[in-house]
């Protein structure tokens, strides 16, 4: 009798300690997931074959060789359901601490109510595991769900405190292009969140977003740093695999021309064909996936074409949105829009150093290997500006002579038509890459003249100027970060 009880006890222990059977996220979803009426156009049992491109993305997350997955995508391709299936898999099948990061705390609460709660309610295996009834006996809240073996925390990228919470194995970041540049004064929220996984050898990081502006889109940067997978489909005529490309869509026929045989096939013919993910850099284990609405089973090409025509007619802002949300691409400004002739016609000559309307002068100093380039700008009302003077000082920047020339120039006065002189009110000097120590020393000794060291920080939403921080060996030089709307991030 004792022996039989012992055998049963050890059997239970073995079941509890045994690793979960091998199962991918798509397999788990096909077996267990149910779609809710509130958050899906197709209520009922989940079927990955409905949008087969989702399979490769989800299964990359559970690939033991892959730590990080990036998804740059349009709207209407099921991005949120990929996140939901990932949450469901790790709650029910392989429980660990999970963090889901939304752009703001308000958006995290909305996600919990509108997407997470219905999924838990309508997916039986999750309903048994997570007490989601909101009763006083429950340990769960809107932003925290507990389950055996782990917990799910929903946080906002705008909250440094929530990002600095306890360690987690899985970090899921949704709509990262809408994240603020900094979480309070703590720095990049995506980096802060992903640091929470450093204690786990089997960590997983998923970043998902629709892109925004070229060269300032975080998800575009992450995708460029990845394997760069694109969804390819087989031509109905010749079988050649190729991605859905807007430039080959035929508006009148509502079809797509094959890149290889040049035959035009209809949307229905293309979407019946087999597809697969093909990587530009397959050796890169940071898996990146790009997909657009042309592949979506919930969007028609006829509707996409009509929306394109409306967007082009409506103007730049609406067209920009169409590029982001339909093609899943970052919008790149058309440089031809800035007509050279129009700019030349706006020129006028002033008969003195400082034209009428200038209220104060500033200077910007660019530091190069063999020279200092200085531009003095005049500023008036409503951010109106005038170019006042441009000066280049050439020489050896390790020697004091060239710095003395700059110092004397920055004390120079510039005169208006009435003979009244104006001095430079403030100067910003780039310390981002050349002769940094020399720049810090020069600025430190002239802080009383408002001569500051700066570094540029680029991304949409960056503040024009951030609080200074101390730099240098003795930490007594103020360094300011200046917001620009182009380029990659240089500092935080």
XYZ file of C-alpha atoms in Angstrom:
492
model
C 0.000 0.000 0.000
C 2.779 2.363 0.973
C 4.679 1.404 -2.126
C 1.713 2.198 -4.369
C 1.234 5.618 -2.747
C 4.937 6.354 -3.168
C 4.795 5.470 -6.853
C 1.804 7.795 -7.360
C 3.554 10.596 -5.471
C 6.704 10.333 -7.568
C 4.636 10.134 -10.737
C 3.006 13.446 -9.840
C 6.404 14.999 -9.059
C 7.822 13.828 -12.395
C 4.851 15.323 -14.250
C 5.316 18.654 -12.469
C 9.069 18.816 -13.073
C 9.096 17.451 -16.614
C 9.707 20.039 -19.347
C 6.698 20.867 -21.503
C 6.371 18.839 -24.704
C 7.827 20.481 -27.793
C 5.186 22.716 -29.283
C 5.386 25.868 -31.397
C 3.210 28.921 -30.846
C 1.260 28.281 -34.046
C 0.620 24.658 -33.012
C -0.553 25.792 -29.573
C -2.848 28.396 -31.129
C -4.337 25.914 -33.596
C -5.074 23.522 -30.720
C -6.280 25.956 -28.062
C -6.982 29.517 -29.181
C -10.430 31.001 -29.742
C -11.039 34.431 -31.303
C -13.422 36.823 -29.580
C -16.227 38.797 -31.196
C -15.050 42.091 -29.650
C -11.545 41.937 -31.118
C -11.833 39.874 -34.293
C -13.852 39.942 -37.485
C -13.874 36.124 -37.493
C -15.045 34.778 -34.157
C -14.323 31.165 -33.302
C -11.506 28.612 -33.449
C -8.115 29.952 -34.456
C -6.658 28.660 -37.737
C -3.131 29.721 -38.709
C -3.772 28.663 -42.313
C -6.161 31.617 -42.604
C -3.090 33.894 -42.692
C -0.206 31.461 -43.244
C 2.484 34.146 -43.050
C 1.803 34.350 -39.307
C 3.165 30.828 -38.782
C 6.794 31.690 -39.536
C 6.708 34.734 -37.260
C 5.175 32.913 -34.296
C 7.367 29.851 -34.628
C 10.527 31.964 -34.796
C 9.749 33.114 -31.252
C 9.876 29.538 -29.934
C 12.972 28.642 -31.967
C 15.627 27.894 -29.292
C 18.317 29.486 -31.484
C 16.429 32.787 -31.729
C 16.465 35.388 -28.946
C 14.941 38.410 -30.700
C 12.144 38.779 -33.258
C 11.175 42.017 -35.040
C 7.943 42.523 -37.000
C 7.592 45.584 -39.256
C 4.114 45.399 -40.692
C 1.108 47.231 -42.041
C -2.305 47.284 -40.399
C -4.755 44.421 -41.021
C -2.199 41.601 -40.918
C -2.861 40.264 -37.404
C 0.009 41.825 -35.430
C -1.993 41.916 -32.196
C -3.060 38.284 -32.558
C 0.589 37.239 -32.874
C 1.228 38.970 -29.533
C -1.885 37.376 -27.989
C -0.906 33.906 -29.149
C 2.577 34.406 -27.713
C 1.088 35.403 -24.364
C -1.308 32.452 -24.417
C 1.481 29.998 -25.260
C 3.749 31.109 -22.414
C 0.890 31.294 -19.907
C -0.555 27.856 -20.675
C 2.298 25.807 -22.091
C 5.642 27.197 -20.903
C 4.955 29.576 -17.988
C 7.437 32.333 -17.217
C 7.349 36.007 -16.189
C 6.178 38.113 -19.169
C 6.117 41.872 -19.815
C 3.941 43.501 -22.479
C 4.960 47.104 -23.236
C 2.473 49.486 -24.828
C 3.304 53.121 -25.781
C 1.443 54.508 -22.743
C -0.148 53.213 -19.531
C -3.572 54.188 -20.878
C -2.967 52.050 -23.973
C -1.814 49.167 -21.765
C -5.091 49.354 -19.823
C -7.096 49.509 -23.057
C -5.230 46.474 -24.419
C -5.954 44.554 -21.234
C -9.681 45.326 -21.456
C -10.231 45.078 -25.206
C -7.936 42.236 -26.256
C -6.480 40.327 -23.333
C -9.640 39.901 -21.247
C -11.749 38.566 -24.165
C -8.961 36.125 -25.136
C -8.775 34.744 -21.583
C -12.572 34.486 -21.365
C -13.040 32.704 -24.710
C -9.995 30.394 -24.649
C -10.841 27.577 -22.214
C -7.272 26.603 -21.345
C -6.480 30.210 -20.349
C -9.756 30.685 -18.492
C -8.837 27.753 -16.237
C -5.384 29.129 -15.479
C -5.979 32.876 -15.015
C -8.532 34.091 -12.498
C -9.958 37.008 -14.473
C -13.284 37.548 -12.741
C -12.227 40.752 -10.999
C -13.360 39.513 -7.584
C -11.732 40.627 -4.372
C -10.270 37.161 -3.896
C -8.369 37.454 -7.160
C -4.725 38.560 -7.134
C -5.087 39.826 -10.673
C -5.510 43.444 -11.718
C -5.957 45.242 -15.009
C -2.188 45.508 -15.488
C -1.017 42.312 -13.809
C -2.128 38.726 -14.327
C -0.721 35.909 -12.175
C -0.644 32.242 -13.146
C 1.229 29.132 -11.918
C 4.893 29.537 -12.851
C 4.813 33.185 -13.825
C 2.949 36.451 -14.283
C 2.069 38.917 -17.035
C 2.744 42.637 -16.463
C 1.306 45.239 -18.818
C 3.255 48.508 -18.719
C 3.526 51.831 -20.527
C 6.695 52.938 -22.284
C 6.106 56.372 -20.753
C 6.494 55.005 -17.214
C 10.088 54.498 -16.087
C 8.921 52.911 -12.824
C 6.938 50.149 -14.545
C 9.772 49.415 -16.986
C 12.202 48.993 -14.096
C 10.159 46.232 -12.461
C 11.315 42.719 -11.576
C 13.165 40.439 -14.048
C 11.177 38.796 -16.841
C 12.034 36.165 -19.409
C 9.754 37.408 -22.216
C 9.405 41.054 -23.305
C 6.745 41.879 -25.898
C 6.843 45.466 -27.235
C 3.830 46.660 -29.240
C 3.830 49.697 -31.591
C 7.399 50.684 -30.714
C 7.350 53.597 -33.184
C 4.857 55.273 -30.870
C 7.113 54.897 -27.828
C 8.435 58.149 -26.328
C 12.114 58.839 -26.905
C 12.767 58.566 -23.188
C 10.885 57.053 -20.262
C 11.071 60.065 -17.978
C 14.783 60.719 -17.496
C 15.723 57.039 -17.696
C 16.393 56.760 -21.451
C 15.121 54.570 -24.284
C 12.070 52.590 -23.056
C 12.620 49.621 -25.384
C 16.185 49.176 -24.146
C 15.039 49.553 -20.524
C 12.362 46.883 -20.977
C 14.667 44.437 -22.751
C 17.264 44.779 -19.985
C 14.770 43.062 -17.688
C 15.563 39.779 -19.500
C 19.336 39.770 -18.906
C 19.148 37.192 -16.071
C 17.564 34.571 -18.347
C 19.696 32.447 -20.684
C 16.558 31.578 -22.685
C 15.239 35.142 -22.932
C 12.813 36.169 -25.695
C 12.260 39.667 -27.105
C 9.514 40.539 -29.597
C 9.156 44.040 -31.083
C 6.153 44.805 -33.291
C 5.123 48.022 -35.023
C 3.835 49.835 -38.041
C 6.707 52.103 -39.200
C 6.520 55.888 -39.400
C 9.159 58.200 -40.922
C 12.256 56.915 -42.755
C 15.512 57.328 -40.833
C 13.663 58.030 -37.578
C 11.530 54.865 -37.332
C 12.662 52.569 -34.502
C 11.055 49.460 -35.999
C 12.721 50.201 -39.349
C 16.088 50.432 -37.588
C 15.458 47.145 -35.797
C 14.367 45.460 -39.041
C 17.451 46.674 -40.906
C 19.563 45.106 -38.156
C 17.853 41.733 -38.611
C 17.623 38.824 -41.066
C 15.140 40.908 -43.141
C 12.665 38.178 -44.016
C 9.958 39.070 -46.556
C 6.870 37.032 -47.396
C 7.158 35.538 -50.896
C 4.425 33.860 -52.945
C 4.636 31.577 -55.955
C 3.544 32.995 -59.326
C 0.329 31.330 -60.590
C 1.862 31.124 -64.077
C 5.556 30.255 -63.711
C 5.945 29.401 -60.019
C 8.611 32.034 -59.320
C 8.619 33.114 -55.657
C 8.423 36.864 -55.061
C 7.086 39.377 -52.493
C 3.913 41.399 -52.947
C 5.179 44.698 -54.420
C 2.940 47.716 -54.864
C 4.734 48.895 -58.013
C 3.658 45.692 -59.820
C -0.026 46.020 -58.860
C -2.196 46.767 -61.919
C -5.041 49.126 -61.007
C -7.414 48.472 -63.889
C -7.038 44.706 -63.899
C -6.740 44.573 -60.093
C -3.916 42.073 -60.295
C -0.149 41.802 -59.922
C 2.458 41.357 -62.625
C 4.984 38.572 -62.087
C 8.539 39.764 -61.625
C 9.799 36.880 -63.786
C 7.299 35.956 -66.548
C 5.482 39.358 -66.582
C 2.055 37.712 -66.634
C -0.677 39.480 -64.654
C -2.714 37.298 -62.272
C -5.681 38.263 -60.107
C -5.648 38.702 -56.347
C -7.526 35.434 -55.844
C -5.032 33.557 -58.018
C -2.040 34.947 -56.106
C -3.515 34.316 -52.659
C -4.212 30.654 -53.464
C -0.528 30.074 -54.166
C 1.971 28.691 -51.624
C 4.089 31.233 -49.761
C 7.248 31.234 -47.692
C 9.513 33.613 -45.770
C 12.817 34.344 -47.550
C 15.601 36.179 -45.716
C 18.052 38.680 -47.139
C 20.484 37.829 -44.341
C 19.596 34.267 -43.227
C 22.732 33.999 -41.071
C 21.446 36.782 -38.792
C 19.685 35.122 -35.855
C 17.875 38.343 -34.965
C 14.812 37.423 -36.980
C 13.079 40.320 -38.726
C 9.840 40.028 -40.719
C 8.194 42.520 -43.076
C 4.649 42.047 -44.311
C 2.156 44.397 -45.988
C -1.612 44.525 -46.418
C -1.446 43.047 -49.935
C -0.925 39.660 -48.233
C -3.802 40.087 -45.779
C -6.870 37.841 -46.076
C -8.893 40.642 -44.435
C -8.054 43.285 -47.044
C -8.850 43.394 -50.764
C -6.600 44.832 -53.461
C -9.537 46.735 -54.929
C -10.013 48.547 -51.617
C -6.263 49.171 -51.299
C -6.180 50.742 -54.775
C -9.166 52.993 -53.957
C -7.565 54.086 -50.660
C -4.340 54.857 -52.514
C -6.151 57.132 -54.986
C -7.927 58.964 -52.165
C -4.692 59.380 -50.205
C -2.777 60.786 -53.180
C -5.570 63.250 -53.847
C -5.843 64.298 -50.180
C -2.193 65.290 -49.829
C 1.059 64.392 -48.118
C -0.181 63.578 -44.608
C -2.852 61.131 -45.711
C -0.498 59.561 -48.273
C 2.126 59.163 -45.553
C -0.434 57.285 -43.428
C -1.303 55.058 -46.392
C 2.372 54.153 -46.918
C 2.754 53.283 -43.217
C -0.481 51.402 -42.624
C -0.961 49.684 -46.005
C 2.525 48.964 -47.307
C 4.077 48.684 -43.851
C 6.935 50.917 -44.976
C 8.527 54.016 -43.490
C 7.577 57.169 -45.363
C 10.466 58.833 -47.165
C 10.050 62.452 -48.118
C 10.232 63.160 -51.845
C 13.121 65.575 -52.188
C 11.800 66.728 -55.552
C 8.966 68.420 -53.682
C 11.412 71.147 -52.691
C 11.694 72.989 -55.949
C 15.038 74.722 -56.405
C 13.493 77.579 -58.335
C 11.012 78.320 -55.554
C 13.819 78.542 -53.029
C 15.917 80.813 -55.256
C 12.969 83.165 -55.697
C 12.785 83.652 -51.946
C 16.291 85.102 -51.723
C 16.912 88.709 -50.768
C 20.072 90.665 -50.028
C 20.584 92.685 -46.873
C 22.850 95.727 -46.956
C 24.285 95.109 -43.498
C 25.357 92.236 -41.212
C 22.028 92.010 -39.412
C 18.717 92.615 -41.263
C 15.663 94.225 -39.730
C 13.667 91.857 -37.534
C 16.602 90.035 -35.940
C 16.227 90.051 -32.154
C 19.196 87.875 -31.157
C 22.103 85.933 -32.617
C 23.233 82.361 -32.011
C 26.155 80.351 -33.347
C 26.632 76.682 -34.161
C 30.116 75.162 -34.359
C 30.804 71.947 -36.273
C 34.085 70.199 -35.372
C 35.947 68.324 -38.108
C 39.379 66.659 -38.256
C 41.156 69.691 -39.706
C 38.795 72.636 -39.207
C 36.058 74.372 -37.265
C 33.003 75.546 -39.202
C 30.865 78.272 -37.606
C 27.437 79.513 -38.657
C 25.871 82.589 -37.063
C 22.073 82.725 -37.274
C 19.724 85.619 -36.546
C 16.369 84.895 -34.908
C 13.142 86.899 -34.981
C 9.504 86.437 -34.096
C 7.663 83.176 -34.906
C 10.931 81.237 -35.315
C 11.945 83.314 -38.350
C 15.675 82.983 -38.987
C 18.320 84.642 -41.167
C 21.774 83.447 -42.161
C 24.197 86.071 -40.846
C 27.705 84.721 -41.419
C 29.576 81.491 -42.145
C 33.224 81.138 -41.178
C 35.730 78.268 -41.501
C 38.877 78.042 -39.365
C 41.458 75.544 -40.616
C 44.350 74.190 -38.604
C 45.602 71.653 -36.081
C 42.883 71.198 -33.471
C 45.356 69.822 -30.956
C 47.019 73.254 -30.821
C 45.641 76.391 -29.126
C 45.936 78.723 -32.170
C 42.755 77.587 -33.928
C 40.760 77.635 -30.678
C 41.961 81.178 -30.003
C 40.703 82.213 -33.454
C 37.301 80.707 -32.672
C 37.192 82.397 -29.271
C 37.926 85.811 -30.811
C 35.319 85.287 -33.535
C 32.578 84.380 -31.013
C 33.209 87.755 -29.280
C 32.678 89.600 -32.573
C 29.861 92.108 -32.988
C 27.556 92.224 -36.028
C 25.920 95.505 -37.086
C 22.460 96.417 -38.354
C 21.501 99.212 -40.792
C 21.510 101.774 -37.967
C 25.085 100.916 -36.974
C 23.981 99.176 -33.756
C 26.038 96.151 -32.804
C 24.750 92.776 -31.653
C 26.795 90.041 -29.968
C 26.249 86.299 -30.124
C 23.860 85.347 -27.315
C 24.625 81.623 -27.163
C 26.780 79.057 -28.954
C 26.344 75.305 -29.347
C 29.379 73.192 -30.253
C 29.123 69.623 -31.519
C 31.019 67.146 -29.330
C 29.786 64.023 -31.117
C 32.935 62.628 -32.660
C 35.940 64.882 -33.233
C 38.267 66.249 -30.523
C 35.691 65.702 -27.805
C 38.053 66.492 -24.910
C 39.145 69.745 -26.536
C 35.504 70.750 -27.052
C 34.634 70.001 -23.434
C 37.594 72.050 -22.202
C 36.746 74.998 -24.478
C 33.090 75.026 -23.381
C 33.816 74.569 -19.686
C 36.038 77.657 -19.593
C 33.361 79.736 -21.384
C 30.186 78.520 -19.768
C 29.536 82.038 -18.480
C 29.306 83.169 -22.131
C 26.666 80.519 -22.878
C 28.980 78.341 -24.959
C 27.691 74.768 -24.641
C 28.743 71.277 -25.745
C 25.968 69.294 -27.449
C 25.249 65.952 -29.091
C 22.371 65.245 -31.456
C 19.569 62.790 -30.732
C 17.387 61.847 -33.694
C 13.868 60.402 -33.697
C 10.324 61.581 -34.104
C 9.078 63.079 -30.844
C 12.506 64.020 -29.496
C 12.529 67.195 -27.399
C 14.328 70.158 -28.975
C 16.638 70.334 -25.965
C 17.005 68.032 -22.972
C 18.365 68.594 -19.495
C 22.175 68.810 -19.288
C 24.287 66.065 -17.813
C 27.793 66.298 -16.421
C 30.582 64.824 -18.549
C 34.354 64.827 -18.584
C 36.905 63.423 -16.196
C 35.800 65.699 -13.357
C 32.156 65.709 -14.463
C 32.025 69.467 -14.504
C 31.122 70.145 -18.133
C 27.434 70.440 -19.064
C 26.480 68.352 -22.090
C 23.115 68.990 -23.726
C 21.257 66.604 -26.026
C 19.610 68.413 -28.925
C 16.615 66.913 -30.736
C 16.811 66.585 -34.505
C 14.290 64.977 -36.859
C 16.659 62.914 -38.943
C 19.467 60.372 -38.565
C 19.985 57.699 -35.938
C 20.256 58.090 -32.204
C 23.650 59.220 -31.038
C 23.142 59.448 -27.301
C 20.617 59.075 -24.531
